[in-house]
PDB file of C-alpha atoms in Angstrom:
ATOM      1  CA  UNK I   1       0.000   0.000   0.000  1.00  0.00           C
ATOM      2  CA  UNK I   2       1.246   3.947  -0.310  1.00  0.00           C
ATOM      3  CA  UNK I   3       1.732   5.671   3.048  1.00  0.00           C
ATOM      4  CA  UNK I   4       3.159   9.190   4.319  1.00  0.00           C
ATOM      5  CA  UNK I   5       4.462   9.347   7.478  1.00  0.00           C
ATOM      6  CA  UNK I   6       4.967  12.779   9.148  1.00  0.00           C
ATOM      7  CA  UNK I   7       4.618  13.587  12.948  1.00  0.00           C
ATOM      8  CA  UNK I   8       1.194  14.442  14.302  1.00  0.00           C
ATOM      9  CA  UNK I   9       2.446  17.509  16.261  1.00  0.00           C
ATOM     10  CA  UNK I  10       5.540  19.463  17.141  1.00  0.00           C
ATOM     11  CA  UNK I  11       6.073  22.834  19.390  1.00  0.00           C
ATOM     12  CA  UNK I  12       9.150  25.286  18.391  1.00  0.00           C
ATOM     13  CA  UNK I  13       9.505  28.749  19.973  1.00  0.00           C
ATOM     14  CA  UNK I  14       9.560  32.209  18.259  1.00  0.00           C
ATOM     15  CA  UNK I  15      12.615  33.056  16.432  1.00  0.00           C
ATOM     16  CA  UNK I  16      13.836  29.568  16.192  1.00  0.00           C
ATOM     17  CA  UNK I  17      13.887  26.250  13.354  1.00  0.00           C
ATOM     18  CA  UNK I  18      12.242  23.796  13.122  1.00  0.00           C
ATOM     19  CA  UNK I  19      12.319  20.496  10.717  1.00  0.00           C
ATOM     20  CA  UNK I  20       9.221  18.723   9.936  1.00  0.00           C
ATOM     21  CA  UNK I  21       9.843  15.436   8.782  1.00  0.00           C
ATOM     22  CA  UNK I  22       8.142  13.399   6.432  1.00  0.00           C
ATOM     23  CA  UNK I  23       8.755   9.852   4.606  1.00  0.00           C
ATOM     24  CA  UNK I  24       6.953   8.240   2.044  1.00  0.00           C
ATOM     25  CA  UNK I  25       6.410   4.579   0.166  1.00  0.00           C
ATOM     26  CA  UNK I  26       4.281   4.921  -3.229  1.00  0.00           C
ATOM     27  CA  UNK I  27       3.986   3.688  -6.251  1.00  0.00           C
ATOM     28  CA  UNK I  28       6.376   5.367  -8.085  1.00  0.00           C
ATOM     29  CA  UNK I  29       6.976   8.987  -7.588  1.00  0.00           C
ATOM     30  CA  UNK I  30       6.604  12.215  -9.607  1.00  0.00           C
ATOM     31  CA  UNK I  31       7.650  14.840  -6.652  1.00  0.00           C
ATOM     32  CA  UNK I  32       6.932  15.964  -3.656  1.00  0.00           C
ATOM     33  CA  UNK I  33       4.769  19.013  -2.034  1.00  0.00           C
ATOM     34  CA  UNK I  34       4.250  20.995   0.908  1.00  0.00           C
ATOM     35  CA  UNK I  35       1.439  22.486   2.134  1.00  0.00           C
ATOM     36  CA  UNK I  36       0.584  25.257   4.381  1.00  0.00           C
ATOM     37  CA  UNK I  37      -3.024  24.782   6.300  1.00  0.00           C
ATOM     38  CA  UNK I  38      -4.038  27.276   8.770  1.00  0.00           C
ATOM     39  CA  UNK I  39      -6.785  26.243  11.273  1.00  0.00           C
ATOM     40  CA  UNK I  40      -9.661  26.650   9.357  1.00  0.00           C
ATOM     41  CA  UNK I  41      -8.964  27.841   6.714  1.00  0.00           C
ATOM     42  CA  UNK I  42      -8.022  26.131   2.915  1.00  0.00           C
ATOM     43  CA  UNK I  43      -4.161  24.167   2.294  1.00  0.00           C
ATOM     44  CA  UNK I  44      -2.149  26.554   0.251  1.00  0.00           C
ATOM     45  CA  UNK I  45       0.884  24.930  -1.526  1.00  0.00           C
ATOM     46  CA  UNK I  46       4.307  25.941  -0.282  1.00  0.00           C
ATOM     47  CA  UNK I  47       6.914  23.754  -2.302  1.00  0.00           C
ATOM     48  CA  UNK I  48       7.555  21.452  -4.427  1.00  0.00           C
ATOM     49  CA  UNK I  49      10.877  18.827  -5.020  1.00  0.00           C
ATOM     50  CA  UNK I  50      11.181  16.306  -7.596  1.00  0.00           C
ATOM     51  CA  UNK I  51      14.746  16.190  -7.402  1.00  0.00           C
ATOM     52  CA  UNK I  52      17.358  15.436  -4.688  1.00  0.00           C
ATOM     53  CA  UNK I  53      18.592  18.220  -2.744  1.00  0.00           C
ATOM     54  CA  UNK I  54      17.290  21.544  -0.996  1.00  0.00           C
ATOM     55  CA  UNK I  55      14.872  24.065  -2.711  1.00  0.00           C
ATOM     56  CA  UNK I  56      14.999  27.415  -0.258  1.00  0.00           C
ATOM     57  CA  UNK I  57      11.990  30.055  -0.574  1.00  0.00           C
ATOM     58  CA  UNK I  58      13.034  32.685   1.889  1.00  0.00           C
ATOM     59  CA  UNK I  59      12.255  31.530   5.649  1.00  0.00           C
ATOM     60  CA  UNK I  60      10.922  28.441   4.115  1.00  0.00           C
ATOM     61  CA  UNK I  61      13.848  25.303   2.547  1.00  0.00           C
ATOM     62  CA  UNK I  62      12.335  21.481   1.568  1.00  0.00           C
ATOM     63  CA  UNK I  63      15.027  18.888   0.985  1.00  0.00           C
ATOM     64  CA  UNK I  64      13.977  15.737  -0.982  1.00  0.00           C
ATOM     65  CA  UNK I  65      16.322  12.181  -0.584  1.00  0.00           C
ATOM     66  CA  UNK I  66      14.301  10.358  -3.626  1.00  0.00           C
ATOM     67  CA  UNK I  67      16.307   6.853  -2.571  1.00  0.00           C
ATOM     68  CA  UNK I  68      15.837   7.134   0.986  1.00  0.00           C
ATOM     69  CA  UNK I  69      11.845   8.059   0.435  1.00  0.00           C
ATOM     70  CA  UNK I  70      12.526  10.957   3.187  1.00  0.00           C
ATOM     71  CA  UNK I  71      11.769  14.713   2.547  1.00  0.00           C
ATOM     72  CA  UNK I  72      11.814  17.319   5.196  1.00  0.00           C
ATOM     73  CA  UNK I  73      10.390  20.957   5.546  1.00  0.00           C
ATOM     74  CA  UNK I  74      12.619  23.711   7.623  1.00  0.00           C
ATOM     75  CA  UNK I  75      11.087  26.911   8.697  1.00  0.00           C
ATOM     76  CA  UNK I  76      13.657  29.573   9.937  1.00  0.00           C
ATOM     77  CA  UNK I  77      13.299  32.336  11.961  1.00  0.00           C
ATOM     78  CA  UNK I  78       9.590  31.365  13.415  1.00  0.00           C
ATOM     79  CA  UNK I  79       6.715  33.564  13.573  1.00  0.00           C
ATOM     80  CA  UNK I  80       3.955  33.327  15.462  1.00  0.00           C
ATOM     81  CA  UNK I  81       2.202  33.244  11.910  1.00  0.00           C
ATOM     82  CA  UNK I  82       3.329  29.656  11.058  1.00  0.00           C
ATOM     83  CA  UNK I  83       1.632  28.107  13.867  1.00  0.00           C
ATOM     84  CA  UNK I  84      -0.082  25.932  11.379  1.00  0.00           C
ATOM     85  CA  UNK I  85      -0.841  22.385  10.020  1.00  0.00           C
ATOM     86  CA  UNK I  86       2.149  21.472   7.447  1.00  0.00           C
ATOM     87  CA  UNK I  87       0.820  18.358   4.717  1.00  0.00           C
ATOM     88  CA  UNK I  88       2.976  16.492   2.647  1.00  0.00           C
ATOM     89  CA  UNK I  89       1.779  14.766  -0.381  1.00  0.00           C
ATOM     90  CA  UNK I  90       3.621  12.526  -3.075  1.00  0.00           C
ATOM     91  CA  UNK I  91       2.558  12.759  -6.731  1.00  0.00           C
ATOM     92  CA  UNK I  92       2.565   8.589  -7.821  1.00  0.00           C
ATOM     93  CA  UNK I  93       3.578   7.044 -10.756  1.00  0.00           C
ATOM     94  CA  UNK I  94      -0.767   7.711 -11.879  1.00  0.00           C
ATOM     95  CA  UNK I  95       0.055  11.039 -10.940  1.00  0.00           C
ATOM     96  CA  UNK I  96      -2.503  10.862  -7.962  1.00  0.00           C
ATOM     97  CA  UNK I  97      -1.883  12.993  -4.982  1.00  0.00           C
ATOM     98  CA  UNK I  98      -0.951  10.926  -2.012  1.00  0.00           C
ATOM     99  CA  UNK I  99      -1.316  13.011   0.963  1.00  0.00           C
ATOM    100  CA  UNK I 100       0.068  12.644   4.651  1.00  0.00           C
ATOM    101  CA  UNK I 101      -2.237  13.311   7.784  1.00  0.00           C
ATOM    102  CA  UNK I 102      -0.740  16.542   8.308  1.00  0.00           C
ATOM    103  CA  UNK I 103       2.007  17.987  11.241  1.00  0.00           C
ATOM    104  CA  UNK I 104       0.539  20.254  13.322  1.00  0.00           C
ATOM    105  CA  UNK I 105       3.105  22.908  14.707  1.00  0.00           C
ATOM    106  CA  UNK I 106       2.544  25.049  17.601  1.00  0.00           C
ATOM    107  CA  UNK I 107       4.826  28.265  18.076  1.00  0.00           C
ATOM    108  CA  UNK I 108       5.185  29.581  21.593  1.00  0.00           C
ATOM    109  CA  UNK I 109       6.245  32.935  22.770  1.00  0.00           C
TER     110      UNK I 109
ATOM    111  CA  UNK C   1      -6.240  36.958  -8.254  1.00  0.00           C
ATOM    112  CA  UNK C   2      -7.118  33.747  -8.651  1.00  0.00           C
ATOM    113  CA  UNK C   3      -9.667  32.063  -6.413  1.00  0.00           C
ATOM    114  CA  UNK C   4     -11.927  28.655  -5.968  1.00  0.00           C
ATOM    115  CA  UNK C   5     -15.093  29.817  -4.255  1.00  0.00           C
ATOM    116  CA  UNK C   6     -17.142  27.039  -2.299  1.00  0.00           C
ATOM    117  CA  UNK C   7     -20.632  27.809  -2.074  1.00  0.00           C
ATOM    118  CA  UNK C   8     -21.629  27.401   1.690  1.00  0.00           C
ATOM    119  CA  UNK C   9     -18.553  27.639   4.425  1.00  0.00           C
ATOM    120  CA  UNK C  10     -21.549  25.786   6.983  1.00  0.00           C
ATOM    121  CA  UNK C  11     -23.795  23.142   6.166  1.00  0.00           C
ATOM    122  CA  UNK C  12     -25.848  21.365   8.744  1.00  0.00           C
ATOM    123  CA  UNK C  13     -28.014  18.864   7.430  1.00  0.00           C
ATOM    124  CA  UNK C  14     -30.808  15.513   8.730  1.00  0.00           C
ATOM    125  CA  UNK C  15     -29.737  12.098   7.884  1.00  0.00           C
ATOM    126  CA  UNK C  16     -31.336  11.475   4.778  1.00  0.00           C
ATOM    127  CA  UNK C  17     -30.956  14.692   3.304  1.00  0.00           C
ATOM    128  CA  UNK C  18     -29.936  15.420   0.179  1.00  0.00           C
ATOM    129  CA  UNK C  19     -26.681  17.669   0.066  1.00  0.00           C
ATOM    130  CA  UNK C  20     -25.512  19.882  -3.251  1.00  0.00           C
ATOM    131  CA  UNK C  21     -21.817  21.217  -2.410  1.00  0.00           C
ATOM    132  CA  UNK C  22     -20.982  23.859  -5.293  1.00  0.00           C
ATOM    133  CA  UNK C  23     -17.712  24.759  -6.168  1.00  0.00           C
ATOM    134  CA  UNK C  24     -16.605  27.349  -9.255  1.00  0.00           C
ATOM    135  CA  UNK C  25     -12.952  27.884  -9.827  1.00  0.00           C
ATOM    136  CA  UNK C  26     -11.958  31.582 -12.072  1.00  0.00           C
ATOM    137  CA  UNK C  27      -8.752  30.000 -13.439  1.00  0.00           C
ATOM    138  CA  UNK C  28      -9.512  27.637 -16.647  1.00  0.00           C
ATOM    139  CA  UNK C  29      -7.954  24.887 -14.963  1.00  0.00           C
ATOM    140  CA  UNK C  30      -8.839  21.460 -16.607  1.00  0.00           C
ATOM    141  CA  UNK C  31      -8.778  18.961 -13.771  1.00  0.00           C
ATOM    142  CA  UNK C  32     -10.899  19.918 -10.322  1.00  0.00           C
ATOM    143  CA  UNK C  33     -11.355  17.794  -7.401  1.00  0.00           C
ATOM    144  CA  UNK C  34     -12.981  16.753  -4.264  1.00  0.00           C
ATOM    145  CA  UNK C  35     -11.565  15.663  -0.758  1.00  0.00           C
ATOM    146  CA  UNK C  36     -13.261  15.164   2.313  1.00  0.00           C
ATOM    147  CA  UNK C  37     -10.838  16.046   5.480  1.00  0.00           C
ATOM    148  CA  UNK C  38     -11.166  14.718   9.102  1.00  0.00           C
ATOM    149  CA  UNK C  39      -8.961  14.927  11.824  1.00  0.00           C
ATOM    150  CA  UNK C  40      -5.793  12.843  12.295  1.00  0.00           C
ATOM    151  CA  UNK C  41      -6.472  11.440   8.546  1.00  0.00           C
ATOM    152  CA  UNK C  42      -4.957  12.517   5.274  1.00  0.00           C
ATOM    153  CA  UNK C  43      -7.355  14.211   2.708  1.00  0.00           C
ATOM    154  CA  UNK C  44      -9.368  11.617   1.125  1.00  0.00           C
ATOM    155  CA  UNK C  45     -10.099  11.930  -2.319  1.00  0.00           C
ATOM    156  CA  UNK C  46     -13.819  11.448  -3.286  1.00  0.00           C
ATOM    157  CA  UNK C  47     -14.118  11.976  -6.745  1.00  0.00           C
ATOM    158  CA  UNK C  48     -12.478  14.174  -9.345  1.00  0.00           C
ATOM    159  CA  UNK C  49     -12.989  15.427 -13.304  1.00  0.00           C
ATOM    160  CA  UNK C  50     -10.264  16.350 -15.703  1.00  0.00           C
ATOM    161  CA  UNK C  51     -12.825  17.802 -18.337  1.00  0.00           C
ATOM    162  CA  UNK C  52     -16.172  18.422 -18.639  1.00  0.00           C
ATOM    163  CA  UNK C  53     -18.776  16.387 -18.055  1.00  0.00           C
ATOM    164  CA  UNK C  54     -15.764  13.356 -17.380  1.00  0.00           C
ATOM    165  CA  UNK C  55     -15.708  11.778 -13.880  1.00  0.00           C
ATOM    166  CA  UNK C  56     -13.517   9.640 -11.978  1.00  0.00           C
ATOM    167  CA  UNK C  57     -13.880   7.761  -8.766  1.00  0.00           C
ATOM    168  CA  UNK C  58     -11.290   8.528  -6.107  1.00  0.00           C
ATOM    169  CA  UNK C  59     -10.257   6.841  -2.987  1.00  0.00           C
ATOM    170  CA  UNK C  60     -14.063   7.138  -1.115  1.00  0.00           C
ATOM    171  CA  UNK C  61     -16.585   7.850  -3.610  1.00  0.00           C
ATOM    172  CA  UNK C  62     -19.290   5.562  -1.938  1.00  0.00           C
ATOM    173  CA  UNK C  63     -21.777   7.938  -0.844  1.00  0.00           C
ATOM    174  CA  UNK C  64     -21.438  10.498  -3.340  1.00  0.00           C
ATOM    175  CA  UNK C  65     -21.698  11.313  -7.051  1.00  0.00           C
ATOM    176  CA  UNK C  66     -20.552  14.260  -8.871  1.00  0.00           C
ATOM    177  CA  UNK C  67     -21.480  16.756 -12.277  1.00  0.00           C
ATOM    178  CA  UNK C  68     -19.029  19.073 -14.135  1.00  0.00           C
ATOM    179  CA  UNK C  69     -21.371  20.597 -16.443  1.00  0.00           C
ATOM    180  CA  UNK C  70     -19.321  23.169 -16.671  1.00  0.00           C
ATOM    181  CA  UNK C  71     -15.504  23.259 -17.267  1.00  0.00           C
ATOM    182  CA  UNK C  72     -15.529  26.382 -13.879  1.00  0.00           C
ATOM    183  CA  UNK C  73     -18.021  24.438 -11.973  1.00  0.00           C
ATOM    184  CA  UNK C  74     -17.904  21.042  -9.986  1.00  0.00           C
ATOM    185  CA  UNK C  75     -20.899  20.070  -7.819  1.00  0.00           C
ATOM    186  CA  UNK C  76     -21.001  17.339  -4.839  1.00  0.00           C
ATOM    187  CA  UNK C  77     -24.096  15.779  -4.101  1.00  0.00           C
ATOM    188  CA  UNK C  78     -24.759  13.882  -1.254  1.00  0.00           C
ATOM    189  CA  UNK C  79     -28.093  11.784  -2.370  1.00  0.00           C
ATOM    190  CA  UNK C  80     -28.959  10.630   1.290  1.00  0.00           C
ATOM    191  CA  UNK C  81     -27.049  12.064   3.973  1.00  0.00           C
ATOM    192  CA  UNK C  82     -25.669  10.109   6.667  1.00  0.00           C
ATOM    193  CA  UNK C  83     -23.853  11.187   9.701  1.00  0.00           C
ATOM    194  CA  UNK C  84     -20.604   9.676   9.277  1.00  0.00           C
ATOM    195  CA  UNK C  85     -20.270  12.231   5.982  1.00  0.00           C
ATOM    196  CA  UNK C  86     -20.139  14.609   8.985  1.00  0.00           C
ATOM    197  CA  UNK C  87     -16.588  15.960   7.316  1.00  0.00           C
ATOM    198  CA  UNK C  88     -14.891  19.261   6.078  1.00  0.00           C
ATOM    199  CA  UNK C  89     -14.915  18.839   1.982  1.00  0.00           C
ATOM    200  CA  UNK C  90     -12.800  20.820   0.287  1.00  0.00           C
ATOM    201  CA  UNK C  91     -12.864  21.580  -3.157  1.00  0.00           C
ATOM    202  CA  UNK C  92      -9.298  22.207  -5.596  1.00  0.00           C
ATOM    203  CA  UNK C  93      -8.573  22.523  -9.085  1.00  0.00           C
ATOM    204  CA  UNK C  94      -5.134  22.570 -11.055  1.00  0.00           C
ATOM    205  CA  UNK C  95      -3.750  23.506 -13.938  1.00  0.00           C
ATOM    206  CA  UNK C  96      -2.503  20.006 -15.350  1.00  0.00           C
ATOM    207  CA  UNK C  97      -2.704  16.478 -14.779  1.00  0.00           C
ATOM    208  CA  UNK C  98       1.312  16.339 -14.069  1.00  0.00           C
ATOM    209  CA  UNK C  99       1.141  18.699 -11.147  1.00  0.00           C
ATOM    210  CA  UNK C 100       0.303  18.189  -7.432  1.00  0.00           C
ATOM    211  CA  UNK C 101      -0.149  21.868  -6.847  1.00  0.00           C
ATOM    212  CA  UNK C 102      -3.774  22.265  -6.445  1.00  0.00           C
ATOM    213  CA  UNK C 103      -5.746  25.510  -5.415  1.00  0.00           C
ATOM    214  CA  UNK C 104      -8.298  25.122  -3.186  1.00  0.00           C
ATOM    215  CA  UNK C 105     -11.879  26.690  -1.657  1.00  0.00           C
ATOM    216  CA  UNK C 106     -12.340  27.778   1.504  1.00  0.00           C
ATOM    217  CA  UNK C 107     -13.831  24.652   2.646  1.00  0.00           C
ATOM    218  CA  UNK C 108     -17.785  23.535   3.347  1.00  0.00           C
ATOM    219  CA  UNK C 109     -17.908  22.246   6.458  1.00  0.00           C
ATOM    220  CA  UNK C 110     -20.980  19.701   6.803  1.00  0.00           C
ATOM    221  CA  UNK C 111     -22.363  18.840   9.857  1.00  0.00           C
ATOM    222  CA  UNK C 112     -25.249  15.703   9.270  1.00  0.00           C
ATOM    223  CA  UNK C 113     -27.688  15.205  12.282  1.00  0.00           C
TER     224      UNK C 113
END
């Protein structure tokens, strides 16, 4: 079966990093995304990786290890803002969203 | 800017009910889709359309069927509520079928009694 593993719910503190994890086993893989899901309120795609290595927007940096089936999200320099639910979803080989249950991520003063 | 309106935020429905969830999307995309989302669970895919009036089953379509009479518009129904389709359903659409980055609504959430 396809499954996405990523932790159900981390805490970090203001002006810090943090690394959200997330590993994946599908059938077959066209890239990886991350999405951004305030509480109630619609996902909204942050990045995407179909090949190995780092893609950086700004605070935000995804890294993608295609043979060990392991990508991972880093937010620098924490807001309060990005308290948030972070998804992570594989595109499969029928280019089929498989999606991950989501990290929640709780900033603190 | 470019925007996927759901038609009701709140929904609160009787079992038995039947439930229309609208969703229009401003950007010409091709392919538009529906997921149901409940806590500690991945979005689910019910059903999703990669042209008009063309329909495909996704991961949990029992329950509910689907139109796209319209290449902007994609409609849920719900023929006979039930209370475990007590969910938030959100609606995306995206500009290809070789991309994962979808746009999505605001969200309907339904709430069946």
């Amino acid at each position: 079966g396809q499954n996405i593993d990523q932790p159900t719910e981390m805490t970090a503190t203001e002006g810090a990093i943090v690394q959200i994890n997330c590993t994946y086993q599908t059938s077959g893989f066209n890239g990886l995304f991350w999405y951004q899901q305030h509480a109630g309120e619609a996902p909204t795609f942050l990045s995407y990786n179909v090949l190995d290595g780092l893609e950086e927007k700004g605070r935000f940096s995804s890294f993608l290890s295609r043979s060990k089936g392991y990508s991972y999200l880093l937010l620098k320099e924490l807001q309060m803002k990005d308290s948030a639910s972070y998804l992570c979803a594989v595109l499969d080989s029928n280019y089929q969203l498989i999606w991950g249950a989501g990290t929640k991520l709780i900033i603190k003063p | 800017d470019v925007k996927v309106t759901q038609s009701s935020r709140y929904l609160v429905k009787r079992t038995g009910e039947k439930v229309f969830l609208e969703c229009v999307q401003d950007m010409d995309h091709e392919n538009m889709f529906w997921y149901r989302q409940d806590p500690g669970l991945g979005l689910r895919l019910i059903y999703f359309s990669y042209d008009v009036k063309m329909k495909e089953k996704g991961d949990i379509p029992e329950g509910y069927s689907v139109s796209r009479e319209k290449k902007e518009r994609f409609s849920l129904i719900l023929e006979s509520a039930s209370t475990n389709q007590t969910s938030m359903y959100l609606c995306a659409s995206s500009a290809g079928t070789d991309t994962g980055e979808l746009f999505f609504g605001e969200g309907s959430r339904l709430t069946v009694l």
